[in-house]
Amino acid sequence: MSSIDFATLLFTLLFITFWGIYKTRNQHGVNKFLKGSDMSWRTIGLSVMATQASAITFLSTPGLGFDKGMSFVQNYFGLPIAMIVVCLVFIPLYYKQKVYSAYQYLENRFDRKTRYLGSALFLIQRGLAAGITLYAPSIVLSHIFGWDLNIIVITVGLTVVVYTISGGTQAVFVTHRHQMTIILFGMILVFVLTAIAITDHVSVSEAFSIAGALDKMTIVNYDTNLNERYTIWTGLIGGFFLALSYFGTDQSQVQRYLGGKSAAQSQIGMIFNAIVKVPMQFGILLLGVMIFIFYLWTAPPTTFLPGDIDTSDPVVAEQIKQLETAYNEQRVSVDSYVEAMRSSNEEELLSTKSKLQTAHAQYLVAHSVLVEQVKEQHGLQNVKESDYVFLNFIQNQLPIGILGLLVAVIISAAMSSTASELNALSTISTVDFYQTFFPHHATKEHTILLSRIFTLFWGILAIAFALFATLLESLIEAVNIIGSLFYGSILGIFLTAFFLKFVRGSAVFIAAILAEAVVISLYVWSPSGIAYLWYNPIGCILVMIFAVTIQTATGSSKTNNHA
Amino acid sequence: MSDSGIDNDDNIEIPEGRARPWAKYYLIVVGVLVFQILLYTWMTHHFA
């Protein structure tokens, strides 16, 4: 990394951190510390986006576009509809009851044990996830720049802890605005520079046609096969339930819109997110596809993985030679295909398209052999090559200064997500646990002090988890899976609370546990592996069915509805 | 400007106390989504 890049990176991160601390230095109100009140819709919209967009979004998503094409965008199709439901149902109820946490509502509606169940599931899930949010980008930056992994984790983690302790939710909002601005500016800049680089060879339309010929432009898939991971149905239905659960019941998001000047401001902030999110994901994936097109004319590295390949081995040298031959054949095929497109000769177009597809398939085979070699040589078996495509491209193909800005984008994204998580974990620990056990301690000063102590506690836990994560690779995967398995049931509890008003606390409590058991059993014993987004509607609907059945079977007509 | 230093000025008129007044905003959200799905479907077929 050049000194200009490093200066850009350092300036960006230090500016955001000190700005966050400076702007919230004089606040002493519990409301502002825990909720961050008086936020405009712009701040809420950007903060909601900054919370959802973790660093790995900006590392992995372009890589996903590069590797698999555009189909992943379908996962977000359910999000705008979920935002409307959040605006119509969740936000008015939370505002009406003046809650600090989403789970406070569950006690008002059901009972305290249901509140503890919701909060405990959140603490377990988010407590571990915060560590991964720090670890995932740190390991990539460490591999690419050779920086010490522990130093990255501790520096980024402690910086977040310092400003979150200093200004609470208000500081998270202040920093989110700047972080998201830098993220959007950085990504748009790279998008434009990449588009300009491609148009040296082909027009935008020709670039899309080449990407389509090589199966990167299947954006919408109407296949009804349940095992197909990305289809319009998994996106609209599964994505809807996932987004509804995430934005409606996950405190790291709920806390963002509870800080609005009014319910109306929060609703507009969410509508802003509903309109912007799908095009943003489309743009990030398209950036990956454009990088793919770029490398059809500019020779890519042997692999995008970190670490040099040992060419002294004659077998490896021969494999590299085969890769170069395959690449050159692909290059000739691309040129022929472009010429055919320009001549508008249908027969020639079909013939050159078929040759291009064959040449690309041969290149992929030669490439995958070398990827396995590098993985074996450098002990990178658990690493996905596509995660390294984007940073490698920025590092080697774009002007000096952009790399520093993009690393700042990635670290900003890691910080913004971690800050929301620590902030939410601290609020839940304070409001849903400590204050319910020791209600007589709930003075203003005590609450703020306690919230700061909990932020420090969860911050240190996240840093520790990230430091030891290399030893626990399988645990990381487990944590991610657990997250997606629990979301449906939590949403089921909330939807039961909203719409099935005769159901009481004990019925929904047992229903949630039963539904979770069924979802986990399905995951463990499902023979062909249902696409993971389907677990969200399954968990949610099961909770509601079980809750109604148990309530009906126990026969009590007495309601406990304060909603 | 609030005491937090965050600029809260706003060009949109917010009717206070009305929690769900904007059917037209929700229609815009649905409209934008439907438009995108149609556009992406067309792109999928056109560039296939």
Coordinates of C-alpha atoms in Angstrom, one line a residue:
Chain A
M1 CA 0.0 0.0 0.0
S2 CA 1.5 3.4 -1.0
S3 CA 1.9 6.3 1.4
I4 CA -1.0 8.2 -0.3
D5 CA -3.3 5.2 0.1
F6 CA -2.3 4.8 3.8
A7 CA -2.8 8.6 4.4
T8 CA -6.2 8.4 2.8
L9 CA -7.2 5.4 4.9
L10 CA -5.9 6.9 8.2
F11 CA -7.4 10.3 7.6
T12 CA -10.9 8.8 6.8
L13 CA -11.0 6.6 9.8
L14 CA -9.6 9.1 12.3
F15 CA -11.9 11.8 11.0
I16 CA -15.0 9.6 11.5
T17 CA -14.0 8.5 15.0
F18 CA -13.1 11.9 16.3
W19 CA -16.2 13.5 14.7
G20 CA -18.4 10.9 16.4
I21 CA -16.8 11.6 19.8
Y22 CA -16.7 15.4 19.4
K23 CA -20.3 15.8 18.3
T24 CA -21.7 13.7 21.2
R25 CA -19.4 15.0 23.9
N26 CA -22.0 16.9 25.9
Q27 CA -24.9 14.6 26.0
H28 CA -26.2 13.3 29.3
G29 CA -29.7 12.1 28.6
V30 CA -30.7 8.5 28.9
N31 CA -33.0 8.8 25.9
K32 CA -30.2 10.0 23.6
F33 CA -27.7 7.6 25.0
L34 CA -30.0 4.5 24.6
K35 CA -32.2 5.6 21.7
G36 CA -30.4 8.6 20.0
S37 CA -33.6 10.6 19.8
D38 CA -34.4 13.4 17.3
M39 CA -33.0 11.8 14.2
S40 CA -34.2 12.9 10.8
W41 CA -35.3 10.4 8.1
R42 CA -32.0 10.8 6.2
T43 CA -29.9 9.8 9.3
I44 CA -32.2 6.9 10.0
G45 CA -32.1 5.7 6.4
L46 CA -28.3 5.9 6.2
S47 CA -27.9 4.3 9.6
V48 CA -30.2 1.4 8.7
M49 CA -28.2 0.8 5.5
A50 CA -24.8 1.1 7.4
T51 CA -25.9 -1.4 9.9
Q52 CA -26.9 -4.0 7.3
A53 CA -23.9 -3.4 5.1
S54 CA -21.1 -5.2 6.8
A55 CA -17.5 -5.2 5.5
I56 CA -18.0 -8.6 4.0
T57 CA -20.8 -7.2 1.9
F58 CA -18.3 -5.1 0.0
L59 CA -15.7 -7.8 -0.1
S60 CA -17.8 -10.8 -1.0
T61 CA -20.6 -9.3 -3.1
P62 CA -18.5 -8.1 -6.1
G63 CA -16.7 -11.5 -5.9
L64 CA -20.0 -13.2 -6.0
G65 CA -21.0 -11.2 -9.1
F66 CA -17.6 -12.1 -10.6
D67 CA -17.9 -15.8 -9.9
K68 CA -21.7 -16.6 -10.1
G69 CA -23.2 -13.6 -11.8
M70 CA -26.2 -11.4 -10.9
S71 CA -28.7 -14.0 -9.5
F72 CA -27.9 -13.1 -5.8
V73 CA -29.8 -9.8 -6.2
Q74 CA -33.1 -11.8 -6.0
N75 CA -32.5 -12.4 -2.3
Y76 CA -33.4 -8.7 -1.8
F77 CA -36.7 -8.7 -3.6
G78 CA -38.7 -9.3 -0.5
L79 CA -37.0 -6.5 1.4
P80 CA -39.1 -3.5 0.1
I81 CA -42.4 -5.3 0.9
A82 CA -41.0 -6.1 4.4
M83 CA -40.2 -2.5 4.9
I84 CA -43.8 -1.5 4.2
V85 CA -45.0 -4.0 6.8
V86 CA -42.4 -2.6 9.3
C87 CA -43.7 0.9 8.6
L88 CA -47.4 -0.1 8.9
V89 CA -47.2 -2.4 11.9
F90 CA -43.9 -2.5 13.8
I91 CA -43.0 1.2 14.0
P92 CA -46.4 2.5 15.1
L93 CA -46.5 -0.1 17.9
Y94 CA -43.0 0.5 19.2
Y95 CA -43.5 4.2 19.2
K96 CA -46.9 3.9 20.9
Q97 CA -45.5 1.9 23.7
K98 CA -42.3 4.1 24.0
V99 CA -40.0 1.0 24.2
Y100 CA -36.2 1.1 24.3
S101 CA -36.0 -2.5 23.0
A102 CA -38.1 -4.6 20.7
Y103 CA -38.4 -7.3 23.4
Q104 CA -39.9 -4.8 25.9
Y105 CA -43.0 -5.0 23.7
L106 CA -43.1 -8.8 24.2
E107 CA -43.5 -8.4 28.0
N108 CA -46.3 -5.8 27.5
R109 CA -48.1 -8.1 25.2
F110 CA -47.3 -11.6 26.7
D111 CA -45.2 -12.0 29.8
R112 CA -41.7 -11.5 31.1
K113 CA -40.4 -15.0 30.2
T114 CA -41.2 -14.4 26.5
R115 CA -39.3 -11.1 26.7
Y116 CA -36.3 -13.0 28.2
L117 CA -36.6 -15.7 25.5
G118 CA -36.4 -13.0 22.7
S119 CA -33.7 -11.0 24.4
A120 CA -31.6 -14.1 25.2
L121 CA -31.8 -15.4 21.7
F122 CA -30.7 -12.0 20.5
L123 CA -27.7 -11.8 22.9
I124 CA -26.4 -15.2 22.0
Q125 CA -26.8 -14.7 18.3
R126 CA -25.5 -11.1 18.0
G127 CA -22.9 -11.6 20.7
L128 CA -21.1 -14.2 18.6
A129 CA -21.9 -12.4 15.3
A130 CA -20.2 -9.2 16.4
G131 CA -16.9 -11.2 16.6
I132 CA -17.4 -12.5 13.0
T133 CA -18.2 -8.9 11.8
L134 CA -14.8 -7.9 13.0
Y135 CA -12.9 -11.1 12.0
A136 CA -14.1 -11.6 8.4
P137 CA -12.7 -8.4 6.9
S138 CA -9.6 -8.5 9.1
I139 CA -8.5 -11.8 7.8
V140 CA -8.9 -10.7 4.2
L141 CA -6.9 -7.4 4.9
S142 CA -4.3 -9.4 6.8
H143 CA -3.8 -11.8 3.9
I144 CA -3.6 -9.2 1.2
F145 CA -1.5 -6.5 2.9
G146 CA 0.4 -8.8 5.3
W147 CA -0.7 -6.8 8.3
D148 CA -1.0 -8.6 11.6
L149 CA -4.5 -10.0 12.0
N150 CA -4.6 -9.4 15.8
I151 CA -3.5 -5.7 15.4
I152 CA -6.3 -5.1 12.8
V153 CA -9.0 -6.8 15.0
I154 CA -7.9 -4.9 18.2
T155 CA -7.5 -1.5 16.5
V156 CA -10.9 -1.6 14.7
G157 CA -12.6 -3.2 17.7
L158 CA -11.3 -0.8 20.3
T159 CA -12.0 2.3 18.0
V160 CA -15.7 1.2 17.8
V161 CA -15.8 0.6 21.5
V162 CA -14.3 4.0 22.3
Y163 CA -16.8 6.1 20.4
T164 CA -19.8 3.8 21.2
I165 CA -19.0 4.1 24.9
S166 CA -18.4 7.9 24.6
G167 CA -21.6 8.8 22.8
G168 CA -23.9 5.8 22.9
T169 CA -26.6 5.4 20.2
Q170 CA -26.2 9.1 19.3
A171 CA -22.5 8.5 18.4
V172 CA -23.5 5.5 16.3
F173 CA -25.9 7.6 14.3
V174 CA -23.3 10.4 13.8
T175 CA -20.6 8.1 12.6
H176 CA -23.0 6.0 10.5
R177 CA -23.9 9.0 8.4
H178 CA -20.3 9.7 7.5
Q179 CA -19.4 6.0 7.1
M180 CA -22.3 5.4 4.7
T181 CA -21.4 8.5 2.7
I182 CA -17.8 7.3 2.3
I183 CA -19.0 3.8 1.4
L184 CA -21.4 5.0 -1.3
F185 CA -18.9 7.5 -2.7
G186 CA -16.1 4.9 -2.8
M187 CA -18.3 2.2 -4.5
I188 CA -19.7 4.7 -7.1
L189 CA -16.1 5.9 -7.9
V190 CA -14.9 2.3 -8.4
F191 CA -17.9 1.5 -10.5
V192 CA -17.3 4.5 -12.8
L193 CA -13.6 3.8 -13.1
T194 CA -14.2 0.1 -13.9
A195 CA -16.9 1.0 -16.5
I196 CA -14.5 3.5 -18.2
A197 CA -11.8 0.7 -18.2
I198 CA -14.2 -1.7 -20.0
T199 CA -15.4 0.7 -22.6
D200 CA -11.8 0.8 -24.0
H201 CA -12.7 -2.6 -25.5
V202 CA -16.5 -2.9 -25.8
S203 CA -19.7 -0.8 -25.4
V204 CA -21.8 -1.4 -22.2
S205 CA -24.4 -3.3 -24.2
E206 CA -21.7 -5.6 -25.7
A207 CA -20.2 -6.1 -22.3
F208 CA -23.6 -7.3 -21.0
S209 CA -24.0 -9.6 -24.0
I210 CA -20.6 -11.2 -23.3
A211 CA -21.5 -11.6 -19.6
G212 CA -24.9 -13.1 -20.7
A213 CA -23.1 -15.6 -23.0
L214 CA -21.0 -16.7 -20.1
D215 CA -24.0 -17.1 -17.8
K216 CA -23.4 -14.1 -15.6
M217 CA -26.6 -12.2 -16.5
T218 CA -29.3 -14.6 -15.2
I219 CA -30.7 -11.9 -12.9
V220 CA -34.2 -13.3 -12.4
N221 CA -34.8 -17.1 -12.2
Y222 CA -38.5 -18.3 -12.2
D223 CA -37.6 -21.9 -11.4
T224 CA -39.8 -23.4 -8.7
N225 CA -37.3 -26.0 -7.5
L226 CA -37.1 -25.6 -3.6
N227 CA -33.4 -26.6 -3.6
E228 CA -32.5 -23.9 -6.1
R229 CA -30.7 -21.3 -3.8
Y230 CA -31.5 -18.0 -5.7
T231 CA -34.9 -17.7 -7.4
I232 CA -37.5 -15.0 -7.5
W233 CA -39.6 -17.1 -5.1
T234 CA -36.9 -17.6 -2.5
G235 CA -36.2 -13.9 -2.8
L236 CA -39.8 -12.7 -2.6
I237 CA -41.1 -15.1 0.0
G238 CA -38.0 -16.2 2.0
G239 CA -36.3 -12.8 1.6
F240 CA -39.5 -11.1 2.8
F241 CA -39.6 -13.1 6.0
L242 CA -35.9 -12.7 6.6
A243 CA -36.0 -8.9 6.1
L244 CA -39.2 -8.6 8.2
S245 CA -37.5 -10.5 11.0
Y246 CA -34.2 -8.6 10.7
F247 CA -35.7 -5.1 10.4
G248 CA -38.7 -5.7 12.7
T249 CA -37.3 -7.7 15.5
D250 CA -33.5 -7.5 15.5
Q251 CA -32.5 -4.8 18.1
S252 CA -29.5 -3.7 16.1
Q253 CA -32.0 -2.5 13.4
V254 CA -34.9 -1.6 15.7
Q255 CA -32.7 0.7 17.7
R256 CA -31.9 2.6 14.5
Y257 CA -35.5 3.7 13.8
L258 CA -36.5 4.0 17.5
G259 CA -34.2 7.1 17.5
G260 CA -36.3 9.0 15.0
K261 CA -37.7 12.5 15.7
S262 CA -41.1 10.9 15.2
A263 CA -42.7 7.7 13.9
A264 CA -43.2 9.5 10.6
Q265 CA -39.4 10.3 10.3
S266 CA -38.6 6.6 11.0
Q267 CA -41.1 5.4 8.4
I268 CA -39.6 7.7 5.7
G269 CA -36.1 6.5 6.6
M270 CA -37.3 2.9 6.1
I271 CA -39.1 3.8 2.8
F272 CA -35.8 5.3 1.7
N273 CA -34.0 2.0 2.4
A274 CA -36.8 0.1 0.7
I275 CA -36.2 2.0 -2.6
V276 CA -32.4 2.2 -2.5
K277 CA -31.4 -1.3 -1.3
V278 CA -32.2 -3.4 -4.3
P279 CA -30.5 -1.1 -6.8
M280 CA -27.5 -0.8 -4.5
Q281 CA -27.1 -4.6 -4.3
F282 CA -27.6 -4.8 -8.1
G283 CA -24.8 -2.2 -8.6
I284 CA -22.4 -4.0 -6.3
L285 CA -23.0 -7.3 -8.1
L286 CA -22.8 -5.6 -11.5
L287 CA -19.4 -4.2 -10.4
G288 CA -18.3 -7.8 -10.0
V289 CA -19.6 -8.7 -13.4
M290 CA -17.7 -5.7 -14.9
I291 CA -14.5 -6.8 -13.2
F292 CA -15.1 -10.2 -14.8
I293 CA -15.4 -8.5 -18.3
F294 CA -12.3 -6.4 -17.6
Y295 CA -10.2 -9.5 -17.1
L296 CA -11.3 -10.9 -20.5
W297 CA -8.9 -8.4 -22.1
T298 CA -6.4 -7.8 -19.3
A299 CA -4.7 -10.9 -18.1
P300 CA -5.8 -11.7 -14.5
P301 CA -3.3 -13.0 -11.9
T302 CA -2.8 -16.8 -11.9
T303 CA -5.2 -16.8 -8.9
F304 CA -6.6 -14.0 -6.9
L305 CA -5.6 -15.8 -3.6
P306 CA -2.9 -14.2 -1.5
G307 CA 0.5 -15.9 -1.6
D308 CA 2.8 -16.7 -4.6
I309 CA 2.7 -19.9 -6.4
D310 CA 5.7 -22.2 -6.4
T311 CA 6.7 -22.4 -10.1
S312 CA 9.9 -24.5 -9.5
D313 CA 7.7 -27.6 -9.5
P314 CA 7.6 -28.7 -13.2
V315 CA 4.0 -29.9 -12.8
V316 CA 2.8 -26.5 -11.6
A317 CA 4.9 -24.8 -14.4
E318 CA 3.0 -26.9 -16.9
Q319 CA -0.3 -26.1 -15.3
I320 CA 0.4 -22.4 -15.5
K321 CA 1.4 -22.8 -19.2
Q322 CA -2.0 -24.6 -19.8
L323 CA -3.8 -21.7 -18.1
E324 CA -2.0 -19.1 -20.2
T325 CA -2.9 -21.1 -23.4
A326 CA -6.6 -21.4 -22.3
Y327 CA -6.7 -17.6 -21.5
N328 CA -5.3 -16.7 -24.9
E329 CA -7.8 -19.0 -26.6
Q330 CA -10.6 -17.3 -24.6
R331 CA -9.3 -13.9 -25.5
V332 CA -9.4 -14.8 -29.3
S333 CA -12.9 -16.2 -28.8
V334 CA -14.1 -13.0 -27.1
D335 CA -12.7 -10.9 -29.9
S336 CA -14.5 -13.1 -32.5
Y337 CA -17.7 -12.9 -30.6
V338 CA -17.5 -9.1 -30.4
E339 CA -16.9 -8.9 -34.1
A340 CA -19.9 -11.2 -34.8
M341 CA -22.1 -8.9 -32.6
R342 CA -20.9 -5.9 -34.6
S343 CA -21.5 -7.6 -38.0
S344 CA -25.0 -8.7 -36.9
N345 CA -24.6 -12.1 -38.7
E346 CA -26.9 -14.4 -36.7
E347 CA -25.2 -17.6 -37.8
E348 CA -21.7 -16.3 -37.0
L349 CA -23.0 -15.0 -33.6
L350 CA -24.2 -18.4 -32.5
S351 CA -21.1 -20.1 -33.7
T352 CA -18.7 -17.7 -32.0
K353 CA -20.8 -17.7 -28.8
S354 CA -20.5 -21.4 -28.6
K355 CA -16.7 -21.2 -29.1
L356 CA -16.5 -18.6 -26.4
Q357 CA -18.4 -20.7 -24.0
T358 CA -16.2 -23.7 -24.7
A359 CA -13.0 -21.6 -24.3
H360 CA -14.2 -20.1 -21.1
A361 CA -15.1 -23.6 -19.6
Q362 CA -11.6 -24.8 -20.5
Y363 CA -10.1 -21.7 -18.9
L364 CA -12.1 -22.3 -15.7
V365 CA -10.9 -25.9 -15.5
A366 CA -7.2 -24.9 -15.9
H367 CA -7.8 -22.1 -13.3
S368 CA -9.4 -24.3 -10.7
V369 CA -6.5 -26.7 -10.8
L370 CA -4.1 -23.9 -9.9
V371 CA -6.5 -22.5 -7.2
E372 CA -6.3 -25.9 -5.5
Q373 CA -2.5 -25.9 -5.7
V374 CA -2.3 -22.4 -4.1
K375 CA -4.8 -23.3 -1.4
E376 CA -2.7 -26.4 -0.5
Q377 CA 0.6 -24.6 -0.6
H378 CA -0.5 -21.8 1.7
G379 CA -3.0 -23.6 3.9
L380 CA -6.0 -21.7 2.5
Q381 CA -8.4 -24.6 2.2
N382 CA -11.2 -22.7 4.0
V383 CA -10.8 -19.6 1.9
K384 CA -13.0 -18.6 -1.0
E385 CA -11.0 -17.1 -4.0
S386 CA -13.9 -14.9 -4.9
D387 CA -13.6 -12.9 -1.6
Y388 CA -10.2 -11.7 -2.8
V389 CA -11.1 -10.7 -6.4
F390 CA -12.4 -7.2 -5.5
L391 CA -9.4 -6.0 -3.4
N392 CA -6.9 -7.6 -5.8
F393 CA -8.5 -5.6 -8.6
I394 CA -8.5 -2.4 -6.7
Q395 CA -4.9 -3.0 -5.6
N396 CA -3.5 -3.8 -9.1
Q397 CA -5.7 -2.0 -11.6
L398 CA -6.9 1.3 -10.2
P399 CA -5.0 4.5 -9.6
I400 CA -3.1 5.2 -6.3
G401 CA -5.3 6.6 -3.6
I402 CA -8.3 4.5 -4.5
L403 CA -7.0 1.5 -2.6
G404 CA -6.7 3.6 0.6
L405 CA -10.3 4.9 0.1
L406 CA -11.6 1.4 -0.6
V407 CA -9.9 -0.1 2.5
A408 CA -11.4 2.8 4.4
V409 CA -14.8 1.8 2.9
I410 CA -14.3 -1.8 4.1
I411 CA -13.1 -0.9 7.6
S412 CA -15.9 1.8 7.8
A413 CA -18.5 -0.9 7.0
A414 CA -17.0 -3.3 9.6
M415 CA -17.1 -0.5 12.2
S416 CA -20.6 0.6 11.4
S417 CA -22.1 -2.9 11.7
T418 CA -20.1 -3.6 14.9
A419 CA -21.1 -0.3 16.5
S420 CA -24.8 -1.1 15.9
E421 CA -24.3 -4.6 17.3
L422 CA -22.5 -3.5 20.4
N423 CA -24.9 -0.7 20.9
A424 CA -27.9 -3.0 20.7
L425 CA -26.3 -5.7 22.9
S426 CA -25.6 -3.1 25.5
T427 CA -29.2 -1.8 25.4
I428 CA -30.7 -5.2 25.7
S429 CA -28.4 -6.2 28.6
T430 CA -29.2 -2.9 30.4
V431 CA -33.0 -2.6 29.7
D432 CA -34.2 -6.2 29.3
F433 CA -32.0 -7.9 31.9
Y434 CA -30.3 -5.6 34.5
Q435 CA -33.2 -3.2 34.9
T436 CA -35.8 -6.0 35.2
F437 CA -33.7 -7.7 37.9
F438 CA -32.7 -4.4 39.7
P439 CA -35.5 -1.9 38.9
H440 CA -34.6 0.3 41.9
H441 CA -31.2 1.0 40.3
A442 CA -32.7 2.7 37.2
T443 CA -31.4 6.3 37.8
K444 CA -30.3 8.3 34.8
E445 CA -26.5 8.2 35.7
H446 CA -26.6 4.6 36.7
T447 CA -28.3 3.5 33.5
I448 CA -25.8 5.4 31.3
L449 CA -22.9 4.0 33.3
L450 CA -24.2 0.5 33.0
S451 CA -24.8 0.8 29.3
R452 CA -21.2 1.9 28.9
I453 CA -19.9 -1.0 31.0
F454 CA -22.0 -3.4 28.9
T455 CA -20.7 -1.9 25.6
L456 CA -17.2 -2.4 26.9
F457 CA -18.0 -6.0 28.0
W458 CA -19.6 -7.0 24.6
G459 CA -16.8 -5.1 22.7
I460 CA -14.1 -7.1 24.5
L461 CA -16.0 -10.3 24.0
A462 CA -16.3 -9.6 20.2
I463 CA -12.6 -8.8 20.0
A464 CA -11.7 -12.0 21.9
F465 CA -13.9 -14.1 19.7
A466 CA -12.4 -12.5 16.5
L467 CA -8.9 -13.1 17.9
F468 CA -9.6 -16.8 18.5
A469 CA -11.7 -17.3 15.4
T470 CA -8.9 -18.8 13.3
L471 CA -9.0 -21.7 15.8
L472 CA -12.8 -22.0 15.5
E473 CA -13.5 -21.9 11.7
S474 CA -16.3 -24.4 12.1
L475 CA -17.9 -22.4 14.9
I476 CA -18.1 -19.4 12.6
E477 CA -20.1 -21.4 10.1
A478 CA -22.3 -22.7 12.9
V479 CA -23.0 -19.2 14.1
N480 CA -24.1 -18.0 10.7
I481 CA -26.4 -21.0 10.3
I482 CA -27.8 -20.6 13.8
G483 CA -28.6 -16.9 12.9
S484 CA -30.7 -17.9 9.9
L485 CA -32.4 -20.8 11.8
F486 CA -33.6 -18.6 14.6
Y487 CA -34.9 -15.6 12.7
G488 CA -38.1 -17.2 11.6
S489 CA -39.2 -18.3 15.1
I490 CA -38.4 -14.8 16.6
L491 CA -40.5 -13.2 13.8
G492 CA -43.3 -15.8 14.6
I493 CA -43.4 -14.6 18.2
F494 CA -43.8 -11.0 17.1
L495 CA -46.4 -11.7 14.4
T496 CA -48.4 -13.8 16.9
A497 CA -48.3 -10.8 19.2
F498 CA -49.5 -8.5 16.5
F499 CA -52.2 -10.5 14.8
L500 CA -53.3 -13.4 17.0
K501 CA -54.6 -11.4 19.9
F502 CA -56.2 -14.3 21.8
V503 CA -52.9 -16.2 22.2
R504 CA -51.2 -15.8 25.6
G505 CA -47.6 -15.9 26.8
S506 CA -47.2 -19.5 27.8
A507 CA -48.7 -20.8 24.5
V508 CA -46.4 -18.7 22.3
F509 CA -43.4 -19.5 24.5
I510 CA -43.9 -23.3 24.1
A511 CA -44.8 -22.8 20.4
A512 CA -41.5 -21.0 19.7
I513 CA -39.5 -23.7 21.4
L514 CA -41.4 -26.4 19.4
A515 CA -41.1 -24.6 16.1
E516 CA -37.3 -24.1 16.7
A517 CA -36.9 -27.8 17.3
V518 CA -38.7 -28.6 14.0
V519 CA -36.6 -26.1 12.1
I520 CA -33.4 -27.5 13.5
S521 CA -34.5 -31.0 12.8
L522 CA -35.3 -30.1 9.2
Y523 CA -31.9 -28.5 8.8
V524 CA -30.1 -31.6 10.3
W525 CA -32.2 -34.3 8.5
S526 CA -33.2 -32.6 5.3
P527 CA -31.9 -35.1 2.7
S528 CA -31.3 -32.6 -0.1
G529 CA -30.8 -29.4 1.8
I530 CA -33.7 -26.9 1.5
A531 CA -32.4 -23.4 0.4
Y532 CA -31.7 -21.6 3.7
L533 CA -34.1 -18.7 3.1
W534 CA -37.0 -21.1 3.3
Y535 CA -36.3 -21.7 7.0
N536 CA -37.5 -18.1 7.7
P537 CA -41.1 -18.6 6.6
I538 CA -41.2 -22.2 7.9
G539 CA -40.1 -21.1 11.4
C540 CA -42.4 -18.1 11.5
I541 CA -45.5 -20.0 10.3
L542 CA -44.9 -23.0 12.6
V543 CA -44.7 -20.7 15.7
M544 CA -48.1 -19.2 14.7
I545 CA -49.8 -22.5 14.0
F546 CA -48.4 -24.1 17.2
A547 CA -49.4 -21.0 19.3
V548 CA -53.0 -21.1 18.0
T549 CA -53.2 -24.9 18.6
I550 CA -51.8 -24.8 22.1
Q551 CA -53.9 -21.8 23.1
T552 CA -57.0 -23.5 21.7
A553 CA -56.1 -26.9 23.3
T554 CA -55.5 -25.4 26.8
G555 CA -58.9 -23.8 26.4
S556 CA -58.3 -20.5 28.2
S557 CA -60.3 -17.6 26.9
K558 CA -58.7 -15.0 29.3
T559 CA -56.6 -12.6 27.2
N560 CA -53.5 -10.9 28.1
N561 CA -53.4 -8.3 25.4
H562 CA -52.0 -4.8 26.0
A563 CA -51.0 -4.2 22.4
Chain B
M1 CA -29.4 21.7 14.1
S2 CA -29.9 19.6 17.2
D3 CA -27.5 19.7 20.2
S4 CA -25.9 16.5 18.9
G5 CA -24.7 18.5 15.9
I6 CA -26.9 16.4 13.5
D7 CA -28.7 18.4 10.9
N8 CA -32.4 17.6 11.3
D9 CA -33.9 20.1 8.9
D10 CA -36.1 18.4 6.5
N11 CA -37.9 19.3 3.3
I12 CA -40.7 16.8 3.7
E13 CA -43.8 17.9 5.5
I14 CA -44.5 15.4 8.3
P15 CA -48.0 15.6 9.8
E16 CA -47.4 15.0 13.5
G17 CA -49.3 12.3 15.2
R18 CA -50.1 10.5 12.0
A19 CA -48.3 7.2 12.0
R20 CA -49.4 5.8 8.6
P21 CA -50.4 8.6 6.2
W22 CA -48.5 7.8 3.1
A23 CA -50.2 5.2 0.9
K24 CA -48.6 6.9 -2.1
Y25 CA -45.1 6.3 -0.7
Y26 CA -45.9 2.6 -0.3
L27 CA -47.2 2.5 -3.8
I28 CA -43.9 4.0 -5.0
V29 CA -42.0 1.3 -3.2
V30 CA -44.1 -1.4 -4.8
G31 CA -43.9 0.3 -8.2
V32 CA -40.1 0.6 -8.1
L33 CA -39.8 -3.1 -7.1
V34 CA -42.2 -4.2 -9.9
F35 CA -40.3 -2.1 -12.4
Q36 CA -37.0 -3.5 -11.3
I37 CA -38.2 -7.1 -11.5
L38 CA -39.6 -6.5 -15.0
L39 CA -36.4 -4.7 -16.1
Y40 CA -34.2 -7.5 -14.7
T41 CA -36.4 -10.2 -16.3
W42 CA -36.1 -8.4 -19.7
M43 CA -32.3 -8.1 -19.2
T44 CA -32.1 -11.8 -18.3
H45 CA -33.8 -12.7 -21.6
H46 CA -32.1 -10.0 -23.7
F47 CA -28.6 -10.8 -22.7
A48 CA -29.0 -14.6 -22.4

